Each structure stands twice: as structure tokens, then as C-alpha cells.
Coordinates of C-alpha atoms in Angstrom, one line a residue:
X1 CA 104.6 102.7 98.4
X2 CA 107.4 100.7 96.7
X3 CA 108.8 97.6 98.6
X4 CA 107.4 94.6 99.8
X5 CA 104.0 94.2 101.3
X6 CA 104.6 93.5 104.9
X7 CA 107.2 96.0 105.4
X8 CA 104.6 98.4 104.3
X9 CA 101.6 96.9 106.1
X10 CA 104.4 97.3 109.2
X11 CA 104.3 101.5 108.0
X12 CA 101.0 101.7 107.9
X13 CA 100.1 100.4 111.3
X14 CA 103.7 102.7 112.9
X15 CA 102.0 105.6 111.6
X16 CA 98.4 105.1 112.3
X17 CA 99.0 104.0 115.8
X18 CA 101.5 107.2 116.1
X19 CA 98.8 109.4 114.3
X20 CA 96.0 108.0 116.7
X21 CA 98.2 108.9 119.6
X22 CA 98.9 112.7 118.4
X23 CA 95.1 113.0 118.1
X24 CA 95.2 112.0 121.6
X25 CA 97.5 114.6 122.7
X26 CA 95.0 117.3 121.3
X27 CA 93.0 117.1 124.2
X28 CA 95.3 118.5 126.5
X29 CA 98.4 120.9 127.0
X30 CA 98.6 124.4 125.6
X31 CA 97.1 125.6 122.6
X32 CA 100.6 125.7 120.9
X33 CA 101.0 121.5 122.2
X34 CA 97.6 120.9 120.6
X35 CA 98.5 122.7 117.7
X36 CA 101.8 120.6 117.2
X37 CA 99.9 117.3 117.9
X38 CA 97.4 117.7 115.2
X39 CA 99.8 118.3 112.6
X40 CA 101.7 115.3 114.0
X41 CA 98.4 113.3 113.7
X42 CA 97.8 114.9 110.0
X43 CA 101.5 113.7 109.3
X44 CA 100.8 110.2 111.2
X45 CA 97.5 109.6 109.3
X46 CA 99.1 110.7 105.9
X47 CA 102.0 108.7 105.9
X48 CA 99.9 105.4 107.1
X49 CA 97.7 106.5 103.5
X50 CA 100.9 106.6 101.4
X51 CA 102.3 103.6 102.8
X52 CA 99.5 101.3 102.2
X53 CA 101.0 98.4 99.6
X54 CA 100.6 99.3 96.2
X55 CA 99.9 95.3 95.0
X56 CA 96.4 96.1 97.9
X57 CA 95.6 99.3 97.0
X58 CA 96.8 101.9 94.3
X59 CA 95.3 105.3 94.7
X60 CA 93.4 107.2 91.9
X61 CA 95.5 109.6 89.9
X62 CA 93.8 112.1 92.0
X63 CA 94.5 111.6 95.0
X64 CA 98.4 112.6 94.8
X65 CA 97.8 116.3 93.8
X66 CA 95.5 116.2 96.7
X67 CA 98.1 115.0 99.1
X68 CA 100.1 117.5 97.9
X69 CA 97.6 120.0 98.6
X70 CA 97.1 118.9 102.0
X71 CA 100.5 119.0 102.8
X72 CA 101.6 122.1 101.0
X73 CA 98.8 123.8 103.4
X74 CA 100.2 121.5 106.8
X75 CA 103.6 123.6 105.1
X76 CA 102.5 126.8 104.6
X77 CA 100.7 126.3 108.5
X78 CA 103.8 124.9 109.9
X79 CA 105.7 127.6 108.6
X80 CA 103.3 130.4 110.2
X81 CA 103.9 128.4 113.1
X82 CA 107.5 128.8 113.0
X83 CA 107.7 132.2 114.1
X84 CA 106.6 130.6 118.1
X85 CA 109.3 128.2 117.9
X86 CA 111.8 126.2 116.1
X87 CA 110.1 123.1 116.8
X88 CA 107.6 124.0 114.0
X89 CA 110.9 123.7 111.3
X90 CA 110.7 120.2 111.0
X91 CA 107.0 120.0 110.9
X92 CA 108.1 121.9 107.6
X93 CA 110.6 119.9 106.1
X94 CA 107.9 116.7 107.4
X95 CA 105.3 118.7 105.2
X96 CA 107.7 119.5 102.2
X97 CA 108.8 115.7 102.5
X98 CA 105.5 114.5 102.2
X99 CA 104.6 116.9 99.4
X100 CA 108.0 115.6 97.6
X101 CA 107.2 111.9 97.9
X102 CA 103.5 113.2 96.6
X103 CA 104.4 114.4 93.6
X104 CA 107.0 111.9 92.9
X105 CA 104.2 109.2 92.7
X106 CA 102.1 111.3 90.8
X107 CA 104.3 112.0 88.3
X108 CA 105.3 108.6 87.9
X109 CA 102.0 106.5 87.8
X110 CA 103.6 103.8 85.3
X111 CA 106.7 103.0 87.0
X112 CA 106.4 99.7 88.2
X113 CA 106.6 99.2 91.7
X114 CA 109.6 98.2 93.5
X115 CA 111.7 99.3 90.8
X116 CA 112.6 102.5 92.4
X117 CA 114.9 105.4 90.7
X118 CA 111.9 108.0 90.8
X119 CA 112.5 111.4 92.3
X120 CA 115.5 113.6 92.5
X121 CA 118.4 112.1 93.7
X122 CA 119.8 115.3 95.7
X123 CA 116.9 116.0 96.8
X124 CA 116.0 112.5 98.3
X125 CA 119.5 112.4 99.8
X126 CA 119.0 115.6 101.5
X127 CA 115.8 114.3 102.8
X128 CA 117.1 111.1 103.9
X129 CA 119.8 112.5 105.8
X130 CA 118.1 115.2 107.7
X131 CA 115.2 112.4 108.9
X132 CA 118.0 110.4 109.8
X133 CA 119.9 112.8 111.6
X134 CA 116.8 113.6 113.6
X135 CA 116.3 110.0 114.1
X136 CA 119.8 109.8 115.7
X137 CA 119.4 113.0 117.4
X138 CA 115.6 112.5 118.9
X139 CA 117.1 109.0 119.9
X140 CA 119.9 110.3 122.2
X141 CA 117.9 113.0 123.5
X142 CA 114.9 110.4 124.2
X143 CA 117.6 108.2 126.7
X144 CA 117.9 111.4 129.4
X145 CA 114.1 112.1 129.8
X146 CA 113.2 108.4 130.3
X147 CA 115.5 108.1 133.3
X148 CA 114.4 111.8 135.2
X149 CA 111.2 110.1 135.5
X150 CA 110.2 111.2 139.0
X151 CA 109.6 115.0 138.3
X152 CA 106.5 117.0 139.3
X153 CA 104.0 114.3 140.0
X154 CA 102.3 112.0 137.5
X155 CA 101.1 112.8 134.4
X156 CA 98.6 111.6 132.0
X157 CA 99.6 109.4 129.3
X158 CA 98.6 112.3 127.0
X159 CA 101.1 114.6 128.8
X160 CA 104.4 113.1 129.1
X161 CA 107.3 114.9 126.9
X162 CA 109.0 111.6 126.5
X163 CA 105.8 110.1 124.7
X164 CA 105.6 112.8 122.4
X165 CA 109.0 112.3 121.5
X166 CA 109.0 108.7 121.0
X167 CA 106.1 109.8 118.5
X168 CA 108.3 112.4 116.5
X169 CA 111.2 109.8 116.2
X170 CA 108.7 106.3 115.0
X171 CA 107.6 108.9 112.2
X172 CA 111.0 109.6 111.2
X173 CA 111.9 106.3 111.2
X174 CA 108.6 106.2 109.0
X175 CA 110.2 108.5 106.8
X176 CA 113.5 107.0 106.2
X177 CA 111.9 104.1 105.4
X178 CA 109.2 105.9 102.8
X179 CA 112.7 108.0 101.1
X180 CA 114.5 104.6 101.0
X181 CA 111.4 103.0 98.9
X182 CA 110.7 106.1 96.9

């Protein structure tokens, strides 16, 4: 990832911490919940990969084209999965992002880091303002269900909607953060 180190050492442990918690969430709920949590964990756990610091670690050549082939497949799922529920539309612009910002940085293997101006503009505009419309929106919608607290009885920490939420908005911030460095 472009940028300074500690901002991305700060990425990589948001998303690792978020992806450890999605894994979490896998062992309970529905089979559509555990479903969404694992690609939430795959996003979590791919996004702490990418945003390792470039001056610690640069990946082989071959492993962009293979986080684009993870991703394209977390994509192609996500959109399968759409046909439950809508939810599973921004696990596919989070799939497509992630594919973007893969073959961005594989296609771009000399440009020094920290200089910035890869990519599509448009396209990285587009993306920047639907993760941070999301961020906005799963922020104000995050507010309500923190202060109906006192509902059905007490849930597991692996359970509660407002957790999983909290999740789907650090990795957005995530994003924004990843677009803005790309």
C-alpha cells in the first residue's frame, strides 16, 4: 500500500482484528449470517494483506493476479448470493474494489510508492464515494441499534447486529483509506 508506514501498520491491524471477528461470527446464526461473515472475514483478512507497508514487505509479482482471482471468485459468490438479499450488493462492489485496487498494483510494479496517480480516476472516485457513503450511512444507522439495547434477552458477543455492523463500517473506513493511497 502507498502512504506512510504507520498509517498502514494501523490498516493492517483494523482489518485483521475485524477479519478475526467475522471468522467468529461463523460459528453461529443462520447459514445465510455465516455465509456473509466469512466473506467479511475473506474481505477483512485480504485487505490486512494489501495494506501491509510496502518499505516491510512488497509482494511477489504473483501474488496480485492471485488476489484478483480470489476476489473475482468472493465476486462472482457474492453475486450468486445476491439473489437472497441486497445485503450481498456491497459484498460485490467490496469484491470488485478489492479486485480494482489488485490489478492496479499489479500493473504498476515500478511506480514508486507514495507517489500515487495509478488507477482510473473515475473509477476510483466512484469507489471512493460509494465506501464513503456507506461509511456515513452504516454510521447513522449504527447510533439507533446501540441505544434499543434491551431487546430479547442477551446475546452472545458473536450475535449482536450492532457488532456486525461496526464490522462492515471499520472495513469501509478501511477502504476509503486503501482508494485514497491507491
Amino acid at each position: 500500500m502507498h502512504g506512510p508506514a504507520s498509517s498502514g501498520w494501523l490498516l493492517v491491524a483494523l482489518c485483521a482484528v475485524t477479519g478475526a471477528y467475522c471468522l467468529a461470527r461463523m460459528r453461529g446464526g443462520a447459514e445465510g449470517q455465516r455465509s456473509a461473515a466469512g466473506g467479511e472475514a475473506l474481505m477483512g483478512f485480504g485487505m490486512a494483506a494489501m495494506a501491509v507497508p510496502a518499505a516491510v514487505y512488497t509482494p511477489p509479482a504473483w501474488a496480485w493476479p492471485l488476489f484478483a482471482a480470489v476476489f473475482g471468485a468472493a465476486g462472482v459468490h457474492a453475486l450468486w448470493a445476491a439473489r437472497a438479499g441486497a445485503h450481498h450488493l456491497h459484498h460485490l462492489v467490496g469484491a470488485a474494489a478489492m479486485v480494482y485496487m489488485s490489478v492496479v498494483m499489479a500493473g504498476a510494479p515500478a511506480h514508486p510508492h507514495g507517489q500515487g496517480g495509478s488507477g482510473v480516476p473515475l473509477l476510483t472516485g466512484a469507489l471512493l464515494l460509494y465506501f464513503a457513503g456507506y461509511v456515513l450511512l452504516t454510521g447513522v444507522r449504527l447510533v439507533p441499534v446501540a441505544a434499543v439495547a434491551g431487546g430479547a434477552g442477551p446475546a452472545g458477543w458473536g450475535g449482536r447486529p450492532e457488532l456486525a455492523r461496526a464490522c462492515r463500517l471499520s472495513m469501509a473506513i478501511a477502504m476509503v483509506a486503501m482508494l485514497l493511497t491507491l
